[in-house]
Short mmCIF file of C-alpha atoms in Angstrom, two decimals:
data_model
loop_
_atom_site.label_atom_id
_atom_site.label_comp_id
_atom_site.label_asym_id
_atom_site.label_seq_id
_atom_site.Cartn_x
_atom_site.Cartn_y
_atom_site.Cartn_z
CA UNK H 1 -1.38 -33.64 0.49
CA UNK H 2 1.37 -33.21 -2.14
CA UNK H 3 4.63 -31.40 -1.55
CA UNK H 4 4.79 -27.71 -2.53
CA UNK H 5 7.30 -27.16 -5.33
CA UNK H 6 8.65 -23.72 -6.27
CA UNK H 7 9.92 -22.79 -9.70
CA UNK H 8 10.54 -19.78 -11.90
CA UNK H 9 7.88 -17.91 -13.84
CA UNK H 10 8.04 -19.47 -17.31
CA UNK H 11 5.75 -17.48 -19.56
CA UNK H 12 6.79 -17.33 -23.25
CA UNK H 13 9.91 -15.16 -23.78
CA UNK H 14 8.24 -12.77 -26.24
CA UNK H 15 5.48 -11.91 -23.74
CA UNK H 16 7.95 -11.63 -20.88
CA UNK H 17 10.27 -9.29 -22.74
CA UNK H 18 7.30 -7.22 -23.92
CA UNK H 19 6.26 -6.79 -20.28
CA UNK H 20 9.78 -5.85 -19.23
CA UNK H 21 10.09 -3.45 -22.16
CA UNK H 22 6.85 -1.68 -21.23
CA UNK H 23 7.88 -1.32 -17.58
CA UNK H 24 11.38 -0.15 -18.53
CA UNK H 25 9.93 2.42 -20.93
CA UNK H 26 7.60 3.72 -18.21
CA UNK H 27 10.55 3.94 -15.84
CA UNK H 28 12.55 5.85 -18.47
CA UNK H 29 9.70 8.33 -19.00
CA UNK H 30 9.55 8.83 -15.24
CA UNK H 31 13.28 9.56 -15.23
CA UNK H 32 12.78 12.19 -17.94
CA UNK H 33 9.96 13.75 -15.89
CA UNK H 34 12.23 13.88 -12.86
CA UNK H 35 14.98 15.49 -14.92
CA UNK H 36 12.54 18.08 -16.24
CA UNK H 37 11.27 19.04 -12.77
CA UNK H 38 14.78 18.99 -11.32
CA UNK H 39 16.08 21.29 -14.07
CA UNK H 40 13.13 23.68 -14.23
CA UNK H 41 12.26 23.62 -10.54
CA UNK H 42 9.12 22.53 -8.73
CA UNK H 43 7.22 25.54 -10.04
CA UNK H 44 6.34 23.40 -13.09
CA UNK H 45 4.39 21.09 -10.79
CA UNK H 46 0.98 21.86 -9.33
CA UNK H 47 2.40 22.36 -5.85
CA UNK H 48 2.33 25.72 -4.09
CA UNK H 49 2.77 27.32 -0.67
CA UNK H 50 -0.19 25.40 0.73
CA UNK H 51 0.11 22.04 -1.02
CA UNK H 52 3.77 21.08 -0.63
CA UNK H 53 3.19 17.32 -0.93
CA UNK H 54 1.65 16.61 -4.28
CA UNK H 55 0.78 13.66 -6.49
CA UNK H 56 4.19 11.94 -6.20
CA UNK H 57 3.63 11.67 -2.45
CA UNK H 58 0.27 10.00 -3.12
CA UNK H 59 2.06 7.28 -5.09
CA UNK H 60 4.95 7.06 -2.64
CA UNK H 61 2.85 6.70 0.51
CA UNK H 62 0.52 4.20 -1.18
CA UNK H 63 3.48 2.03 -2.24
CA UNK H 64 5.15 2.24 1.17
CA UNK H 65 2.12 1.26 3.24
CA UNK H 66 1.12 -1.40 0.69
CA UNK H 67 4.65 -2.83 0.98
CA UNK H 68 4.05 -3.29 4.69
CA UNK H 69 0.61 -4.79 4.13
CA UNK H 70 1.69 -7.23 1.43
CA UNK H 71 4.12 -8.84 3.89
CA UNK H 72 1.14 -9.74 6.07
CA UNK H 73 0.64 -12.90 3.99
CA UNK H 74 4.07 -14.18 5.00
CA UNK H 75 3.43 -13.21 8.63
CA UNK H 76 0.16 -15.18 8.73
CA UNK H 77 1.94 -18.31 7.53
CA UNK H 78 4.99 -18.00 9.75
CA UNK H 79 4.03 -16.16 12.93
CA UNK H 80 0.38 -17.19 13.20
CA UNK H 81 1.05 -20.79 12.11
CA UNK H 82 -1.39 -20.93 9.20
CA UNK H 83 0.27 -23.46 6.85
CA UNK H 84 -2.13 -22.74 3.97
CA UNK H 85 -0.43 -19.35 3.53
CA UNK H 86 3.16 -20.59 3.72
CA UNK H 87 3.56 -21.27 -0.05
CA UNK H 88 2.78 -17.56 -0.62
CA UNK H 89 5.48 -16.26 1.71
CA UNK H 90 8.26 -15.87 -0.86
CA UNK H 91 6.16 -13.82 -3.28
CA UNK H 92 4.92 -11.76 -0.33
CA UNK H 93 8.48 -10.87 0.71
CA UNK H 94 9.58 -10.08 -2.84
CA UNK H 95 6.63 -7.75 -3.39
CA UNK H 96 7.28 -6.03 -0.05
CA UNK H 97 10.88 -5.19 -0.99
CA UNK H 98 9.91 -4.17 -4.54
CA UNK H 99 7.09 -1.85 -3.48
CA UNK H 100 9.15 -0.23 -0.74
CA UNK H 101 11.95 0.48 -3.23
CA UNK H 102 9.44 1.94 -5.68
CA UNK H 103 7.87 4.16 -3.02
CA UNK H 104 11.20 5.39 -1.68
CA UNK H 105 12.41 6.17 -5.21
CA UNK H 106 9.42 8.45 -5.80
CA UNK H 107 9.84 10.01 -2.36
CA UNK H 108 13.50 10.84 -2.88
CA UNK H 109 13.01 12.11 -6.43
CA UNK H 110 10.16 14.39 -5.35
CA UNK H 111 12.04 16.08 -2.51
CA UNK H 112 14.17 18.33 -4.69
CA UNK H 113 17.96 18.20 -4.45
CA UNK H 114 17.94 14.40 -3.96
CA UNK H 115 21.75 14.41 -3.81
CA UNK H 116 21.41 15.98 -0.36
CA UNK H 117 19.74 12.83 0.94
CA UNK H 118 23.14 11.92 2.38
CA UNK H 119 22.71 14.81 4.82
CA UNK H 120 19.48 13.31 6.14
CA UNK H 121 21.20 9.93 6.45
CA UNK H 122 24.17 11.26 8.43
CA UNK H 123 22.65 14.06 10.55
CA UNK H 124 19.69 12.94 12.63
CA UNK H 125 17.10 14.90 14.52
CA UNK H 126 15.52 12.24 16.70
CA UNK H 127 12.74 14.56 17.78
CA UNK H 128 11.43 14.30 14.20
CA UNK H 129 9.41 11.31 13.00
CA UNK H 130 11.13 11.73 9.59
CA UNK H 131 14.49 10.77 11.12
CA UNK H 132 12.99 7.65 12.67
CA UNK H 133 11.45 6.62 9.35
CA UNK H 134 14.88 6.43 7.71
CA UNK H 135 15.75 3.66 10.15
CA UNK H 136 12.34 2.04 9.74
CA UNK H 137 12.58 1.90 5.93
CA UNK H 138 16.16 0.63 5.70
CA UNK H 139 15.60 -1.80 8.57
CA UNK H 140 12.45 -3.15 6.95
CA UNK H 141 14.27 -3.90 3.72
CA UNK H 142 17.12 -5.66 5.54
CA UNK H 143 14.75 -7.75 7.66
CA UNK H 144 12.61 -8.80 4.68
CA UNK H 145 15.68 -9.92 2.72
CA UNK H 146 16.75 -12.01 5.73
CA UNK H 147 13.15 -13.30 5.93
CA UNK H 148 13.32 -14.41 2.29
CA UNK H 149 16.60 -16.20 2.96
CA UNK H 150 15.07 -18.10 5.88
CA UNK H 151 12.19 -19.20 3.62
CA UNK H 152 14.28 -20.22 0.61
CA UNK H 153 17.38 -21.78 2.22
CA UNK H 154 17.24 -24.88 4.40
CA UNK H 155 19.97 -23.47 6.61
CA UNK H 156 17.72 -20.51 7.37
CA UNK H 157 14.77 -22.67 8.41
CA UNK H 158 15.49 -22.50 12.17
CA UNK H 159 15.56 -18.70 11.97
CA UNK H 160 12.30 -18.37 10.02
CA UNK H 161 10.01 -17.96 13.05
CA UNK H 162 12.10 -15.39 15.00
CA UNK H 163 12.77 -13.38 11.84
CA UNK H 164 9.05 -13.55 11.07
CA UNK H 165 8.19 -12.10 14.48
CA UNK H 166 10.75 -9.32 14.00
CA UNK H 167 9.35 -8.57 10.53
CA UNK H 168 5.81 -8.41 11.93
CA UNK H 169 6.75 -5.98 14.71
CA UNK H 170 8.91 -3.89 12.37
CA UNK H 171 6.30 -3.52 9.67
CA UNK H 172 3.68 -2.48 12.22
CA UNK H 173 6.13 0.14 13.50
CA UNK H 174 6.89 1.27 9.94
CA UNK H 175 3.24 1.76 8.99
CA UNK H 176 2.43 3.42 12.30
CA UNK H 177 5.40 5.72 11.79
CA UNK H 178 4.25 6.61 8.28
CA UNK H 179 0.78 7.48 9.57
CA UNK H 180 2.31 9.39 12.46
CA UNK H 181 4.15 11.66 10.02
CA UNK H 182 0.74 13.15 9.32
CA UNK H 183 -0.79 12.55 12.74
CA UNK H 184 1.94 14.57 14.49
CA UNK H 185 1.49 17.65 12.27
CA UNK H 186 -0.65 19.80 14.53
CA UNK H 187 -0.65 22.79 12.17
CA UNK H 188 -3.02 21.03 9.76
CA UNK H 189 -6.45 20.35 11.22
CA UNK H 190 -6.99 17.18 9.19
CA UNK H 191 -3.60 15.75 10.13
CA UNK H 192 -3.68 16.40 13.86
CA UNK H 193 -5.07 13.00 14.91
CA UNK H 194 -3.35 10.14 16.77
CA UNK H 195 -5.69 7.62 15.12
CA UNK H 196 -3.91 8.10 11.79
CA UNK H 197 -1.17 5.70 12.97
CA UNK H 198 -3.40 2.63 13.49
CA UNK H 199 -5.62 3.75 10.61
CA UNK H 200 -2.65 3.51 8.24
CA UNK H 201 -1.97 0.00 9.56
CA UNK H 202 -5.52 -1.01 8.65
CA UNK H 203 -5.26 0.62 5.22
CA UNK H 204 -1.94 -1.11 4.57
CA UNK H 205 -3.51 -4.52 5.15
CA UNK H 206 -6.22 -3.76 2.58
CA UNK H 207 -4.01 -2.32 -0.15
CA UNK H 208 -1.19 -4.81 0.34
CA UNK H 209 -3.51 -7.81 0.07
CA UNK H 210 -5.29 -6.37 -2.99
CA UNK H 211 -1.97 -5.87 -4.78
CA UNK H 212 -0.77 -9.32 -3.75
CA UNK H 213 -3.91 -11.04 -5.03
CA UNK H 214 -3.74 -9.24 -8.37
CA UNK H 215 -0.08 -10.15 -8.90
CA UNK H 216 -0.67 -13.75 -7.78
CA UNK H 217 -3.68 -14.31 -10.03
CA UNK H 218 -2.03 -12.60 -13.01
CA UNK H 219 1.15 -14.63 -12.63
CA UNK H 220 -0.65 -17.94 -12.26
CA UNK H 221 -3.14 -17.26 -15.04
CA UNK H 222 -0.44 -16.24 -17.54
CA UNK H 223 1.30 -19.58 -17.07
CA UNK H 224 -1.73 -21.75 -16.41
CA UNK H 225 -0.81 -22.66 -12.84
CA UNK H 226 -3.82 -23.69 -10.73
CA UNK H 227 -5.17 -21.86 -7.68
CA UNK H 228 -7.62 -24.00 -5.74
CA UNK H 229 -11.04 -22.75 -4.57
CA UNK H 230 -9.97 -23.12 -0.94
CA UNK H 231 -7.06 -20.71 -1.34
CA UNK H 232 -9.21 -18.21 -3.23
CA UNK H 233 -11.91 -18.40 -0.55
CA UNK H 234 -9.41 -17.65 2.21
CA UNK H 235 -7.86 -14.72 0.35
CA UNK H 236 -11.12 -13.08 -0.68
CA UNK H 237 -12.64 -13.44 2.81
CA UNK H 238 -9.50 -11.94 4.33
CA UNK H 239 -9.65 -9.00 1.92
CA UNK H 240 -13.31 -8.34 2.72
CA UNK H 241 -12.53 -8.42 6.45
CA UNK H 242 -9.66 -5.96 6.06
CA UNK H 243 -11.88 -3.60 4.05
CA UNK H 244 -14.44 -3.64 6.88
CA UNK H 245 -11.72 -2.90 9.47
CA UNK H 246 -10.38 0.01 7.39
CA UNK H 247 -13.91 1.40 7.04
CA UNK H 248 -14.30 1.22 10.82
CA UNK H 249 -11.15 3.29 11.39
CA UNK H 250 -12.27 5.77 8.73
CA UNK H 251 -15.63 6.15 10.49
CA UNK H 252 -13.98 6.68 13.89
CA UNK H 253 -11.55 9.24 12.42
CA UNK H 254 -14.36 11.38 11.00
CA UNK H 255 -16.68 10.95 13.97
CA UNK H 256 -13.86 12.13 16.24
CA UNK H 257 -13.33 15.20 14.07
CA UNK H 258 -17.05 15.94 14.05
CA UNK H 259 -17.14 15.75 17.84
CA UNK H 260 -14.44 18.45 18.10
CA UNK H 261 -15.90 21.92 17.58
CA UNK H 262 -12.68 23.31 16.10
CA UNK H 263 -12.84 20.77 13.27
CA UNK H 264 -16.47 21.30 12.30
CA UNK H 265 -15.55 23.50 9.36
CA UNK H 266 -12.99 20.95 8.12
CA UNK H 267 -15.46 18.06 8.15
CA UNK H 268 -18.25 20.15 6.61
CA UNK H 269 -15.92 21.17 3.81
CA UNK H 270 -14.48 17.71 3.22
CA UNK H 271 -17.74 15.77 3.39
CA UNK H 272 -20.02 18.26 1.64
CA UNK H 273 -18.34 21.19 -0.10
CA UNK H 274 -14.82 20.07 -0.95
CA UNK H 275 -15.35 19.67 -4.69
CA UNK H 276 -12.91 17.09 -6.05
CA UNK H 277 -11.95 16.01 -2.52
CA UNK H 278 -15.57 15.36 -1.54
CA UNK H 279 -16.08 13.42 -4.77
CA UNK H 280 -12.95 11.32 -4.24
CA UNK H 281 -13.91 10.63 -0.63
CA UNK H 282 -17.48 9.45 -1.23
CA UNK H 283 -17.14 7.96 -4.71
CA UNK H 284 -13.47 6.95 -4.90
CA UNK H 285 -12.67 5.94 -1.33
CA UNK H 286 -16.02 4.79 0.13
CA UNK H 287 -18.09 3.59 -2.84
CA UNK H 288 -15.54 2.35 -5.40
CA UNK H 289 -12.75 1.40 -3.00
CA UNK H 290 -14.75 -0.10 -0.13
CA UNK H 291 -18.45 -0.83 -0.57
CA UNK H 292 -18.32 -2.12 -4.16
CA UNK H 293 -15.45 -4.58 -3.49
CA UNK H 294 -17.17 -5.83 -0.32
CA UNK H 295 -20.38 -6.39 -2.28
CA UNK H 296 -18.47 -8.40 -4.91
CA UNK H 297 -16.51 -10.43 -2.35
CA UNK H 298 -19.60 -11.35 -0.33
CA UNK H 299 -21.89 -11.94 -3.32
CA UNK H 300 -22.71 -15.68 -3.50
CA UNK H 301 -22.21 -15.89 -7.28
CA UNK H 302 -19.72 -13.13 -8.18
CA UNK H 303 -17.30 -14.11 -5.40
CA UNK H 304 -16.80 -17.49 -7.11
CA UNK H 305 -15.51 -15.96 -10.36
CA UNK H 306 -11.83 -15.06 -10.73
CA UNK H 307 -12.49 -12.09 -13.01
CA UNK H 308 -14.80 -10.50 -10.47
CA UNK H 309 -12.33 -11.07 -7.65
CA UNK H 310 -9.62 -9.39 -9.73
CA UNK H 311 -12.04 -6.53 -10.40
CA UNK H 312 -12.65 -6.17 -6.65
CA UNK H 313 -8.88 -5.99 -6.04
CA UNK H 314 -8.50 -3.36 -8.77
CA UNK H 315 -11.32 -1.31 -7.24
CA UNK H 316 -9.61 -1.47 -3.85
CA UNK H 317 -6.42 -0.09 -5.40
CA UNK H 318 -8.33 2.72 -7.12
CA UNK H 319 -9.95 3.51 -3.79
CA UNK H 320 -6.52 3.45 -2.16
CA UNK H 321 -5.16 6.14 -4.43
CA UNK H 322 -8.34 8.17 -3.85
CA UNK H 323 -7.88 7.79 -0.08
CA UNK H 324 -4.24 8.92 -0.25
CA UNK H 325 -5.22 11.89 -2.43
CA UNK H 326 -7.87 12.99 0.07
CA UNK H 327 -5.69 12.38 3.14
CA UNK H 328 -2.49 13.94 1.79
CA UNK H 329 -3.56 16.66 -0.63
CA UNK H 330 -7.06 17.44 0.62
CA UNK H 331 -5.76 17.96 4.15
CA UNK H 332 -3.26 20.52 2.86
CA UNK H 333 -5.76 22.26 0.62
CA UNK H 334 -8.00 23.17 3.54
CA UNK H 335 -7.04 26.65 4.87
CA UNK H 336 -4.71 26.66 7.86
CA UNK H 337 -5.86 28.21 11.13
CA UNK H 338 -2.80 30.40 11.61
CA UNK H 339 -4.35 32.41 14.47
CA UNK H 340 -7.45 30.60 15.80
CA UNK H 341 -10.24 33.00 16.63
CA UNK H 342 -8.83 35.78 14.44
CA UNK H 343 -9.34 36.63 10.78
CA UNK H 344 -6.38 37.33 8.51
CA UNK H 345 -7.40 39.35 5.49
CA UNK H 346 -4.65 38.28 3.11
CA UNK H 347 -2.06 35.51 3.12
CA UNK H 348 -0.35 33.22 0.65
CA UNK H 349 -1.53 30.25 2.70
CA UNK H 350 -5.25 30.98 2.22
CA UNK H 351 -5.77 31.15 5.96
CA UNK H 352 -8.70 33.21 7.19
CA UNK H 353 -10.60 32.62 3.97
CA UNK H 354 -13.68 30.66 4.93
CA UNK H 355 -14.18 27.58 2.80
CA UNK H 356 -11.53 28.55 0.25
CA UNK H 357 -9.36 25.56 -0.66
CA UNK H 358 -5.85 26.01 -1.98
CA UNK H 359 -5.75 25.34 -5.72
CA UNK H 360 -3.92 22.20 -6.77
CA UNK H 361 -4.07 20.12 -9.93
CA UNK H 362 -1.44 17.44 -10.53
CA UNK H 363 0.69 17.96 -13.62
CA UNK H 364 1.75 15.31 -16.10
CA UNK H 365 5.40 15.19 -14.84
CA UNK H 366 4.14 14.55 -11.29
CA UNK H 367 1.90 11.69 -12.42
CA UNK H 368 4.65 10.17 -14.57
CA UNK H 369 7.12 10.35 -11.70
CA UNK H 370 4.66 8.49 -9.47
CA UNK H 371 4.02 5.90 -12.18
CA UNK H 372 7.78 5.35 -12.31
CA UNK H 373 7.68 4.04 -8.74
CA UNK H 374 4.92 1.58 -9.68
CA UNK H 375 6.91 0.51 -12.76
CA UNK H 376 10.05 -0.08 -10.67
CA UNK H 377 8.13 -2.22 -8.16
CA UNK H 378 6.59 -4.34 -10.93
CA UNK H 379 9.91 -4.58 -12.79
CA UNK H 380 11.71 -5.92 -9.70
CA UNK H 381 8.88 -8.39 -9.13
CA UNK H 382 8.85 -9.59 -12.75
CA UNK H 383 12.62 -10.13 -12.78
CA UNK H 384 12.56 -11.76 -9.35
CA UNK H 385 9.93 -14.37 -10.17
CA UNK H 386 11.62 -15.09 -13.51
CA UNK H 387 15.13 -15.62 -12.12
CA UNK H 388 14.43 -17.08 -8.66
CA UNK H 389 11.99 -19.71 -7.38
CA UNK H 390 9.42 -17.46 -5.72
CA UNK H 391 6.19 -18.89 -7.16
CA UNK H 392 4.76 -22.27 -6.11
CA UNK H 393 4.10 -24.60 -9.02
CA UNK H 394 0.54 -25.21 -7.85
CA UNK H 395 -1.90 -23.91 -5.24
CA UNK H 396 -4.49 -26.58 -5.91
CA UNK H 397 -6.48 -27.91 -2.97
CA UNK H 398 -4.52 -31.17 -2.89
CA UNK H 399 -1.21 -29.29 -2.66
CA UNK H 400 -1.75 -26.55 -0.09
CA UNK H 401 -2.15 -27.46 3.57
CA UNK H 402 -5.76 -28.05 4.69
CA UNK H 403 -7.35 -25.13 6.52
CA UNK H 404 -9.07 -25.33 9.90
CA UNK H 405 -12.55 -25.81 8.38
CA UNK H 406 -11.42 -28.91 6.47
CA UNK H 407 -9.70 -30.35 9.52
CA UNK H 408 -12.76 -29.75 11.69
CA UNK H 409 -14.97 -31.47 9.14
CA UNK H 410 -12.58 -34.45 9.01
CA UNK H 411 -12.68 -34.78 12.79
CA UNK H 412 -16.48 -34.71 12.86
CA UNK H 413 -16.79 -37.47 10.27
CA UNK H 414 -16.49 -40.75 12.17
CA UNK H 415 -15.48 -43.98 10.41
CA UNK H 416 -18.28 -46.45 9.81
#
């Protein structure tokens, strides 16, 4: 086995600067969108009294939980002692920091009066999960930076394992806390579920790995660096397993709601009569984002082709945004049960109106603001891999550490 060598991303300068220019332009357009909504007020968005978290929150939450999930690759190599994943640890940490920064940027810009964020950072209400998430987000970023140092600097080598354990525990707490933001909101029938915490952990593993694989394959293909079949087999099998786990939690979440009589109307609306939300659930989340990628990844022929694997990762990401749209916006659109057992004839929150969903359509400024977070994450990643040695020079089979299957086969083969 050869030694793993790291070096910068060395694609031709004209292509690199074109990529940076595109991402910077997208970030600038997002800044203009933020300025427009900040000056005019949030009435120019599609949000209303019922749907107070709109499309920017879909982008923000996706980026935040994917940031936690993408660090799983580094955790597998360090904490779970799987040496085949160790060469991927640096890129995993860089992507985690970049995506968290992108998600938090969208979150802060969408709140309105972002200059008052300092109040939330200096006055804490520890009975609120929002206050705890401030510590979780800032702590996560600090720990991942220390994790990167322990991977890149020889002096940090002895600290790599303990920092890896801390990063694993912290990211699980972060993702559980993000899911608990919704799970602790008892006023919304779709949110009031403790399973949303572990369900978000499962979703983070899927979306984080899909993003990681896309970035890895794009970066290596642009420069002609090799990725061996063994590495691709491990990554695609892991992604398929995570998709199955996420589907399991999704099934349990909806079966639990169906078992509860007070949530019958919610599930009937969401699964059958929810319009765009029903379409995004069945087609976007289940079919496009789960079943189709699993079919590709387990297909004996398609799973061997890089283009199809990249397509499966892209489908997972599309399904991820569909899932966030259904979970965040669809749950708000369903009428609130202000006084269970009683009918309210008229209210701005659409309560008491059977089957009537609150109207919401995302506006262009909201979408552009969310895209700005994605652009920032990719911009940080592109600059990071260009300036620092985050990418291994090769992931060919003779470079990466042998996996357990290869070692077992070598043990079984006896010398003549």
